[in-house]
PDB file of C-alpha atoms in Angstrom:
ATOM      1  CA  UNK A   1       0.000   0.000   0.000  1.00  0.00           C
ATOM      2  CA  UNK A   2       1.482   3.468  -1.154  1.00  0.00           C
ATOM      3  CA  UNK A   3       1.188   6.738  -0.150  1.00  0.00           C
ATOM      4  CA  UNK A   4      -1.606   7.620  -2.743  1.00  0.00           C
ATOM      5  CA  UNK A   5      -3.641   4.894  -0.789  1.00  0.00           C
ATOM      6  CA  UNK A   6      -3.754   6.352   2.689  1.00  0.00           C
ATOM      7  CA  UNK A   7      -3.832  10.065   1.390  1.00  0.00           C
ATOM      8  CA  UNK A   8      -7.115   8.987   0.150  1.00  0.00           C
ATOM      9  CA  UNK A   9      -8.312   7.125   3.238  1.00  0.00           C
ATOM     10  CA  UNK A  10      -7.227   9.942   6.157  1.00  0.00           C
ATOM     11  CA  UNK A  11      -8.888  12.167   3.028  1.00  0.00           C
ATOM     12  CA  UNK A  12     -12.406  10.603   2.617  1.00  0.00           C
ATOM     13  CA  UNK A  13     -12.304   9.867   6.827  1.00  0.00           C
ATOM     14  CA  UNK A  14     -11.222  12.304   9.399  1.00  0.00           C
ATOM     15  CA  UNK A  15     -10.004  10.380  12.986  1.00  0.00           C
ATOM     16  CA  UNK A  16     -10.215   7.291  10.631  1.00  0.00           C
ATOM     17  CA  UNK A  17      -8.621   5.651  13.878  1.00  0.00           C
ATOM     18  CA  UNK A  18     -10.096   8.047  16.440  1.00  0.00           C
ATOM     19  CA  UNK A  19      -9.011  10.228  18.559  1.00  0.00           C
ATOM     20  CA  UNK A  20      -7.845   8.413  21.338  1.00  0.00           C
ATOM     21  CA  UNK A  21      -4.699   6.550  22.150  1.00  0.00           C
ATOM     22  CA  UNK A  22      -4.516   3.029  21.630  1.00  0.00           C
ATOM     23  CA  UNK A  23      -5.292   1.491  25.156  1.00  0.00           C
ATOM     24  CA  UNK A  24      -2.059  -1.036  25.173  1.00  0.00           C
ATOM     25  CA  UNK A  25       0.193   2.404  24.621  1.00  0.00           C
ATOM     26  CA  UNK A  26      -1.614   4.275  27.293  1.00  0.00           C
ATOM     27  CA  UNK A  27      -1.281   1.293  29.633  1.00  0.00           C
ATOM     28  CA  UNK A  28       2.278   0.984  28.917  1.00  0.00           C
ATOM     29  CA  UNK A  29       3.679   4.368  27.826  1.00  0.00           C
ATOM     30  CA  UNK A  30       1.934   5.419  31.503  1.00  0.00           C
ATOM     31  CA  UNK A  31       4.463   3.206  33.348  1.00  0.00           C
ATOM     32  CA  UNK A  32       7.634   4.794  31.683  1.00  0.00           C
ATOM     33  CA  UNK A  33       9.802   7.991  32.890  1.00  0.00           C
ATOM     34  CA  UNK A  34       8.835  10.506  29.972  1.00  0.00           C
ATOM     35  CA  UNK A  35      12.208  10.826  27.582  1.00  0.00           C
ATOM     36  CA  UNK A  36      12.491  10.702  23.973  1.00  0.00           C
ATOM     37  CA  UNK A  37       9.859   9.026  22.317  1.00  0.00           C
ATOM     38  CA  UNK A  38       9.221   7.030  18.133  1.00  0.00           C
ATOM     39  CA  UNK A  39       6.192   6.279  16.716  1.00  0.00           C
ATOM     40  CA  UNK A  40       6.708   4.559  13.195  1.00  0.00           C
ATOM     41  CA  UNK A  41       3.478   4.642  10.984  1.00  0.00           C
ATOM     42  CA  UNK A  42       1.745   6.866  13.403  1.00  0.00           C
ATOM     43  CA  UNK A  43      -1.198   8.182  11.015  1.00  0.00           C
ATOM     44  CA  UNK A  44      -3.119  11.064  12.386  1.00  0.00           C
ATOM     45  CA  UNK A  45      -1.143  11.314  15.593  1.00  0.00           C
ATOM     46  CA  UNK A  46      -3.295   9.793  18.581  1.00  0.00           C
ATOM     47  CA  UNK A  47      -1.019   8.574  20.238  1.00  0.00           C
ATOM     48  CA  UNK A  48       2.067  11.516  19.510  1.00  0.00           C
ATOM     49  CA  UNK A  49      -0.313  13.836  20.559  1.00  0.00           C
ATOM     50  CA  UNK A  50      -1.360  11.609  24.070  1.00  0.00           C
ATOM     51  CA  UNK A  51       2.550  11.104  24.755  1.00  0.00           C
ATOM     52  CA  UNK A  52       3.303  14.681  24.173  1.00  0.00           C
ATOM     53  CA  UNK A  53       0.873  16.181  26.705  1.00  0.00           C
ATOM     54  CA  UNK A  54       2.416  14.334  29.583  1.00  0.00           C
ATOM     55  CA  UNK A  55       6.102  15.667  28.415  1.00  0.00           C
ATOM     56  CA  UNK A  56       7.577  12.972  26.109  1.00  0.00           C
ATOM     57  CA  UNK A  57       9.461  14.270  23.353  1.00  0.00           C
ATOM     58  CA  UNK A  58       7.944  12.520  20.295  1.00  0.00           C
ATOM     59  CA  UNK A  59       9.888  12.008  17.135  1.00  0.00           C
ATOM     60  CA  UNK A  60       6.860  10.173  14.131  1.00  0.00           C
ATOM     61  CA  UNK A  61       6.620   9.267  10.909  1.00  0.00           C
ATOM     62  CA  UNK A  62       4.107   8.385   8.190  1.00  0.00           C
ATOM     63  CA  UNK A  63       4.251   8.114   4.499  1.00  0.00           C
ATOM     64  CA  UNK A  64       0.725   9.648   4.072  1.00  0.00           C
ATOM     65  CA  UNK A  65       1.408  13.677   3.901  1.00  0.00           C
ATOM     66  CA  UNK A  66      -2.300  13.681   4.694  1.00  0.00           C
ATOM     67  CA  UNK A  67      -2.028  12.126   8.305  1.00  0.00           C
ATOM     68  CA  UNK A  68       1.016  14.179   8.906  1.00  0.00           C
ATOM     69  CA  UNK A  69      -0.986  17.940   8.719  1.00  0.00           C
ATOM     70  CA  UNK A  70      -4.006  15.986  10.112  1.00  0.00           C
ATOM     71  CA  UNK A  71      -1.579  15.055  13.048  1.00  0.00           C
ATOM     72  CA  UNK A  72       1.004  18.575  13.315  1.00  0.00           C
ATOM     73  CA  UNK A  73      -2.589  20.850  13.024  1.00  0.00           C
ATOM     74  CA  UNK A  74      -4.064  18.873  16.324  1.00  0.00           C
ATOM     75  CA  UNK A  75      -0.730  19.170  18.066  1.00  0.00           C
ATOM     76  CA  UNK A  76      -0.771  23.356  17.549  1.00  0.00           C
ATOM     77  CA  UNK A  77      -4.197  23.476  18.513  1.00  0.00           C
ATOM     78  CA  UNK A  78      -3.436  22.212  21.655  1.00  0.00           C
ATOM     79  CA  UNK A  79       0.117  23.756  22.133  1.00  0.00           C
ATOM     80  CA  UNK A  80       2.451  20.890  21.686  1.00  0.00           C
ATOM     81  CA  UNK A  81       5.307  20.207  19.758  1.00  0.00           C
ATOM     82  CA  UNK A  82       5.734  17.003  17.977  1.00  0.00           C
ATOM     83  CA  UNK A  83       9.352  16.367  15.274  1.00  0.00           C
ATOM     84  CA  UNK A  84       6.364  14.588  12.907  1.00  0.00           C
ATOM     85  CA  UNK A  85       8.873  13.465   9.718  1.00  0.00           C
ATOM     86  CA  UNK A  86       7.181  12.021   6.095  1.00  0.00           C
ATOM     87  CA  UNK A  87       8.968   8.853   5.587  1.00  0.00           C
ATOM     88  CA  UNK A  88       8.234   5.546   4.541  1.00  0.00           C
ATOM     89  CA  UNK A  89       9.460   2.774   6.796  1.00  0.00           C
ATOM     90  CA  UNK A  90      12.638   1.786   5.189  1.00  0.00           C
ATOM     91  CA  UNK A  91      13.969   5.477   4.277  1.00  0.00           C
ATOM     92  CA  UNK A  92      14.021   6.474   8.196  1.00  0.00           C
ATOM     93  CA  UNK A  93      17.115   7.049   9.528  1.00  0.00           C
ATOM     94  CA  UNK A  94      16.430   5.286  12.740  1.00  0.00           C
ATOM     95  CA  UNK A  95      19.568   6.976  14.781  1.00  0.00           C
ATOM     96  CA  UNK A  96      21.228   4.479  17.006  1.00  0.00           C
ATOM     97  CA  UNK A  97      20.614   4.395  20.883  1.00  0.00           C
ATOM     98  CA  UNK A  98      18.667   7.510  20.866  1.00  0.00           C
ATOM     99  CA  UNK A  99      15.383   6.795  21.708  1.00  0.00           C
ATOM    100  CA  UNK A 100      13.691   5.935  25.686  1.00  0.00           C
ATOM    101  CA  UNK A 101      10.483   4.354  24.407  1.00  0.00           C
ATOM    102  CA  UNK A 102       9.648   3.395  20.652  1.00  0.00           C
ATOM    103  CA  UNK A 103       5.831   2.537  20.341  1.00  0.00           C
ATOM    104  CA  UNK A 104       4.814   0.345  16.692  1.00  0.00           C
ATOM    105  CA  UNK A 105       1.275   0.109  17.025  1.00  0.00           C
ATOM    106  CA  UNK A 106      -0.767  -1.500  14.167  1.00  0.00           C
ATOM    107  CA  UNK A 107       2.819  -0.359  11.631  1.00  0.00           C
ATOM    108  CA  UNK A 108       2.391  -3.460   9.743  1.00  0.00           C
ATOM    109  CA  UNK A 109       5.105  -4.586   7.210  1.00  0.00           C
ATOM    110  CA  UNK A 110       5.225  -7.216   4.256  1.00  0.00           C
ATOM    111  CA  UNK A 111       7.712  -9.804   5.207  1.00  0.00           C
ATOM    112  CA  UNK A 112      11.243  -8.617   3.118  1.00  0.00           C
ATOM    113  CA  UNK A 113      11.035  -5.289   4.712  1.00  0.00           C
ATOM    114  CA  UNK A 114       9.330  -6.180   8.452  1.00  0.00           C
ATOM    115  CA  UNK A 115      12.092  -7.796  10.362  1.00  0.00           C
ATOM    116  CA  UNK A 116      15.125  -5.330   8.644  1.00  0.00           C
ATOM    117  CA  UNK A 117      12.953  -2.414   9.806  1.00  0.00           C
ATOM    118  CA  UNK A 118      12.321  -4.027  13.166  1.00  0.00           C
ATOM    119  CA  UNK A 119      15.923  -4.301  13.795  1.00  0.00           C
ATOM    120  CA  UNK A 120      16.389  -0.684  13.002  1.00  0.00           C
ATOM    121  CA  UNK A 121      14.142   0.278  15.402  1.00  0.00           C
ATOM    122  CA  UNK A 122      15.662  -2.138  18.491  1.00  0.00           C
ATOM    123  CA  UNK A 123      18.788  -0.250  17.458  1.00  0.00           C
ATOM    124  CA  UNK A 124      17.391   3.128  17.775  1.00  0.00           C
ATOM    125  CA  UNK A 125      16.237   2.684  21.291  1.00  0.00           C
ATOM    126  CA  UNK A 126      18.725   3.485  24.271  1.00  0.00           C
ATOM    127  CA  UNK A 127      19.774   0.333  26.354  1.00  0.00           C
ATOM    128  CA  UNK A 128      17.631   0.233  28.980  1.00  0.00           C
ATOM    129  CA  UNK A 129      14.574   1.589  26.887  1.00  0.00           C
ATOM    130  CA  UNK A 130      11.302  -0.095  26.299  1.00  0.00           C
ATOM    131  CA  UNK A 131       9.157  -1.389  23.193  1.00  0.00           C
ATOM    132  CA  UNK A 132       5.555  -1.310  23.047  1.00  0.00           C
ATOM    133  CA  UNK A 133       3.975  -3.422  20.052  1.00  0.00           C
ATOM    134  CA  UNK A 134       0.237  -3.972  19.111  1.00  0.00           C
ATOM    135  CA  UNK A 135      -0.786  -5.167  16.032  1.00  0.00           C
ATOM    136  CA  UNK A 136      -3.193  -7.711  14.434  1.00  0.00           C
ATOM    137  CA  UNK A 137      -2.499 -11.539  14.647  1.00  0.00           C
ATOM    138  CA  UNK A 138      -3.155 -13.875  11.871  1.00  0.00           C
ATOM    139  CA  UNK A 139      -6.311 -15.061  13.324  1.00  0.00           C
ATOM    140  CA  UNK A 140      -7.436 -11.454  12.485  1.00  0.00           C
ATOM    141  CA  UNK A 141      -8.304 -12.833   9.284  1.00  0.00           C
ATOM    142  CA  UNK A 142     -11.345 -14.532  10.732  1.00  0.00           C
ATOM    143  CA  UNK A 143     -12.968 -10.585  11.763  1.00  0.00           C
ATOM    144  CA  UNK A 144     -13.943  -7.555  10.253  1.00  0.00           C
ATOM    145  CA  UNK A 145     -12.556  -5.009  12.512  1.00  0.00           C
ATOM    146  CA  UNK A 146      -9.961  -3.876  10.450  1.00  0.00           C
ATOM    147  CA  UNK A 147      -6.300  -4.530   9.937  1.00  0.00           C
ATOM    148  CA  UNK A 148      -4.348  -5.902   6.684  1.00  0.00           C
ATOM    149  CA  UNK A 149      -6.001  -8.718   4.567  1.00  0.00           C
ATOM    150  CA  UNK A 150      -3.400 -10.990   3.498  1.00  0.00           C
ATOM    151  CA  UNK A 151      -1.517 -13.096   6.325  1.00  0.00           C
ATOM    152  CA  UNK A 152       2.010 -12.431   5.832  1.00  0.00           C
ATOM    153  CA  UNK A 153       1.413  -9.012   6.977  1.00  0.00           C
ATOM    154  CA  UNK A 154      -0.056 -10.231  10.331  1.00  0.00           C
ATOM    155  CA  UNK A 155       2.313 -10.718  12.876  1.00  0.00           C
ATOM    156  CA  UNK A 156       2.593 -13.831  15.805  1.00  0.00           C
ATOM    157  CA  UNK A 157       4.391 -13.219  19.589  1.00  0.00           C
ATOM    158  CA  UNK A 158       6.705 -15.794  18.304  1.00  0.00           C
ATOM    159  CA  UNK A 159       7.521 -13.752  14.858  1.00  0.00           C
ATOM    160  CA  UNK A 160       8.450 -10.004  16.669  1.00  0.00           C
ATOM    161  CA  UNK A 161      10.301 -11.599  19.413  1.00  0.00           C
ATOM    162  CA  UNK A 162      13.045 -13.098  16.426  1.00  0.00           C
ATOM    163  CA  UNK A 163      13.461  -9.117  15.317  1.00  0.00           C
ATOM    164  CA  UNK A 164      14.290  -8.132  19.100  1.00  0.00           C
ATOM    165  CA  UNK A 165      16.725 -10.979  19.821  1.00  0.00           C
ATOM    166  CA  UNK A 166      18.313  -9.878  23.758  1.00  0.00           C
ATOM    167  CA  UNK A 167      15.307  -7.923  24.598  1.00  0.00           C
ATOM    168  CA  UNK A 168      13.725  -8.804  27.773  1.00  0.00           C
ATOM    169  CA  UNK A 169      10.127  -9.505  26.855  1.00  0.00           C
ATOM    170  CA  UNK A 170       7.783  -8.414  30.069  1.00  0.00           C
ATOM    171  CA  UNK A 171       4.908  -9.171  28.534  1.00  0.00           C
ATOM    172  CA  UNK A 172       3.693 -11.375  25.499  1.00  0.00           C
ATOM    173  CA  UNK A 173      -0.044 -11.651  25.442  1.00  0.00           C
ATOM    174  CA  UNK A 174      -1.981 -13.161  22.093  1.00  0.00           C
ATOM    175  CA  UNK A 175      -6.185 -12.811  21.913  1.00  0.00           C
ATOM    176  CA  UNK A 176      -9.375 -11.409  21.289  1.00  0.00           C
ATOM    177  CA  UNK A 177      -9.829  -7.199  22.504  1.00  0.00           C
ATOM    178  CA  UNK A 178     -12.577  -5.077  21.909  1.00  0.00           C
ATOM    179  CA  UNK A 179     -11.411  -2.230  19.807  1.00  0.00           C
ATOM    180  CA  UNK A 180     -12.839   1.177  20.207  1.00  0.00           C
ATOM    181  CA  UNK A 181     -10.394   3.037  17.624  1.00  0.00           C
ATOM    182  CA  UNK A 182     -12.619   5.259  15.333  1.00  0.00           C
ATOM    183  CA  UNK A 183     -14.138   3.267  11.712  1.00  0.00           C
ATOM    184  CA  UNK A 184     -10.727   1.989  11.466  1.00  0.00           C
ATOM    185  CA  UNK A 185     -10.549  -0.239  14.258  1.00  0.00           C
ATOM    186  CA  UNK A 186     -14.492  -1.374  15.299  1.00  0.00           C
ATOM    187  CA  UNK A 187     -15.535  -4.235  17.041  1.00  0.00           C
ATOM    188  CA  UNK A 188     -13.969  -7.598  18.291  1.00  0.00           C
ATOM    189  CA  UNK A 189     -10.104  -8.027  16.682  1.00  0.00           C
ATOM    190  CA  UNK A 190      -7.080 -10.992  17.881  1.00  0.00           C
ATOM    191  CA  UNK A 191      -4.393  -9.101  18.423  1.00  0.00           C
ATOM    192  CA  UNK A 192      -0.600  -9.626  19.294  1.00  0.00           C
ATOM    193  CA  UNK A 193       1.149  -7.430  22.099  1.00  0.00           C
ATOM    194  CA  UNK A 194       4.246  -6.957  23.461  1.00  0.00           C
ATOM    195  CA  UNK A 195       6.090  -4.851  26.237  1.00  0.00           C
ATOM    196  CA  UNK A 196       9.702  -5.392  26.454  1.00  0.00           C
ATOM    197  CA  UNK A 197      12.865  -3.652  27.423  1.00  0.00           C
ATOM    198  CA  UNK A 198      16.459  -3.487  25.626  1.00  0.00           C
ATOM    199  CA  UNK A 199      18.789  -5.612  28.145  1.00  0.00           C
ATOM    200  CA  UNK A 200      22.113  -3.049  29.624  1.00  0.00           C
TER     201      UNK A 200
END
């Protein structure tokens, strides 16, 4: 999916994934010291936005140019500053040991490019620093809540943990949510999630 594909989705729906932060992110990111903060794929900016207003420093990116103003117009309404970059996934610089926190919710990849771009992103974070992961799980296939259609771009526990080899996973959870996320994300959904932290 290119860039012309979700200019025209965040185009025809405003919020397509509401307005609110994803509820694994909020659970998690609430935990953490506030530092330096990435968001890969981050759309309209719900979660930037949420980790922003309680002082991280949030470096994002998106391919659509769409989600990007949609994102940097909510941040000046409400006063905060977000480093909001257009990039697709595998043209980011991802600079190394930088980052406290790096959240990839629902940034789904097709196989040759997910687990290169993973890497890049265990990298990028600090040792020390913590990954926060939802996305949709194979068995995704069997709702209609929303998510990627074809299963090599659905992701397993099993499958992330090989792109963060010498994390410490804290938490690897598999099953069926309720998602509340605008049209985008509606109804009952099997995800995947994952908190972990970059061993010292």
């Amino acid at each position: 999916m290119d860039n012309n594909f979700w200019n025209n989705r965040y185009t025809l729906v405003n919020d397509l994934y509401g307005t609110k932060p994803n509820q694994y992110f909020k659970e998690k990111i609430e935990f953490l010291k506030s530092g330096q903060l990435l968001i890969p794929g981050e759309g309209e900016g719900r979660q930037a936005i949420y980790a922003a207003a309680q002082g991280w420093q949030v470096t994002a990116f998106d391919l659509s140019k769409v989600a990007q103003q949609h994102a940097l117009e909510k941040a000046e309404n409400m006063r905060l500053s977000l480093n909001y970059q257009l990039s697709k996934a595998e043209d980011f610089s991802y600079p190394k040991e930088t980052y406290d926190c790096a959240a990839v919710i629902y940034f789904h990849l097709p196989p040759g490019g997910r687990s290169n771009v993973h890497k890049r992103i265990a990298a990028s974070v600090k040792a020390g620093g913590h990954i926060i992961i939802e996305a949709f799980h194979p068995r995704q296939l069997g709702y209609s809540s929303g998510g990627p259609k074809s299963e090599d771009m659905l992701y397993t526990s099993e499958m992330i943990s090989q792109d963060f080899v010498g994390w410490e996973f804290i938490e690897k959870l598999e099953g069926e949510v309720l998602l509340e996320e605008g049209s985008g994300h509606a109804g009952p959904a099997y995800v995947t999630r994952l908190f972990a932290r970059k061993k010292e």
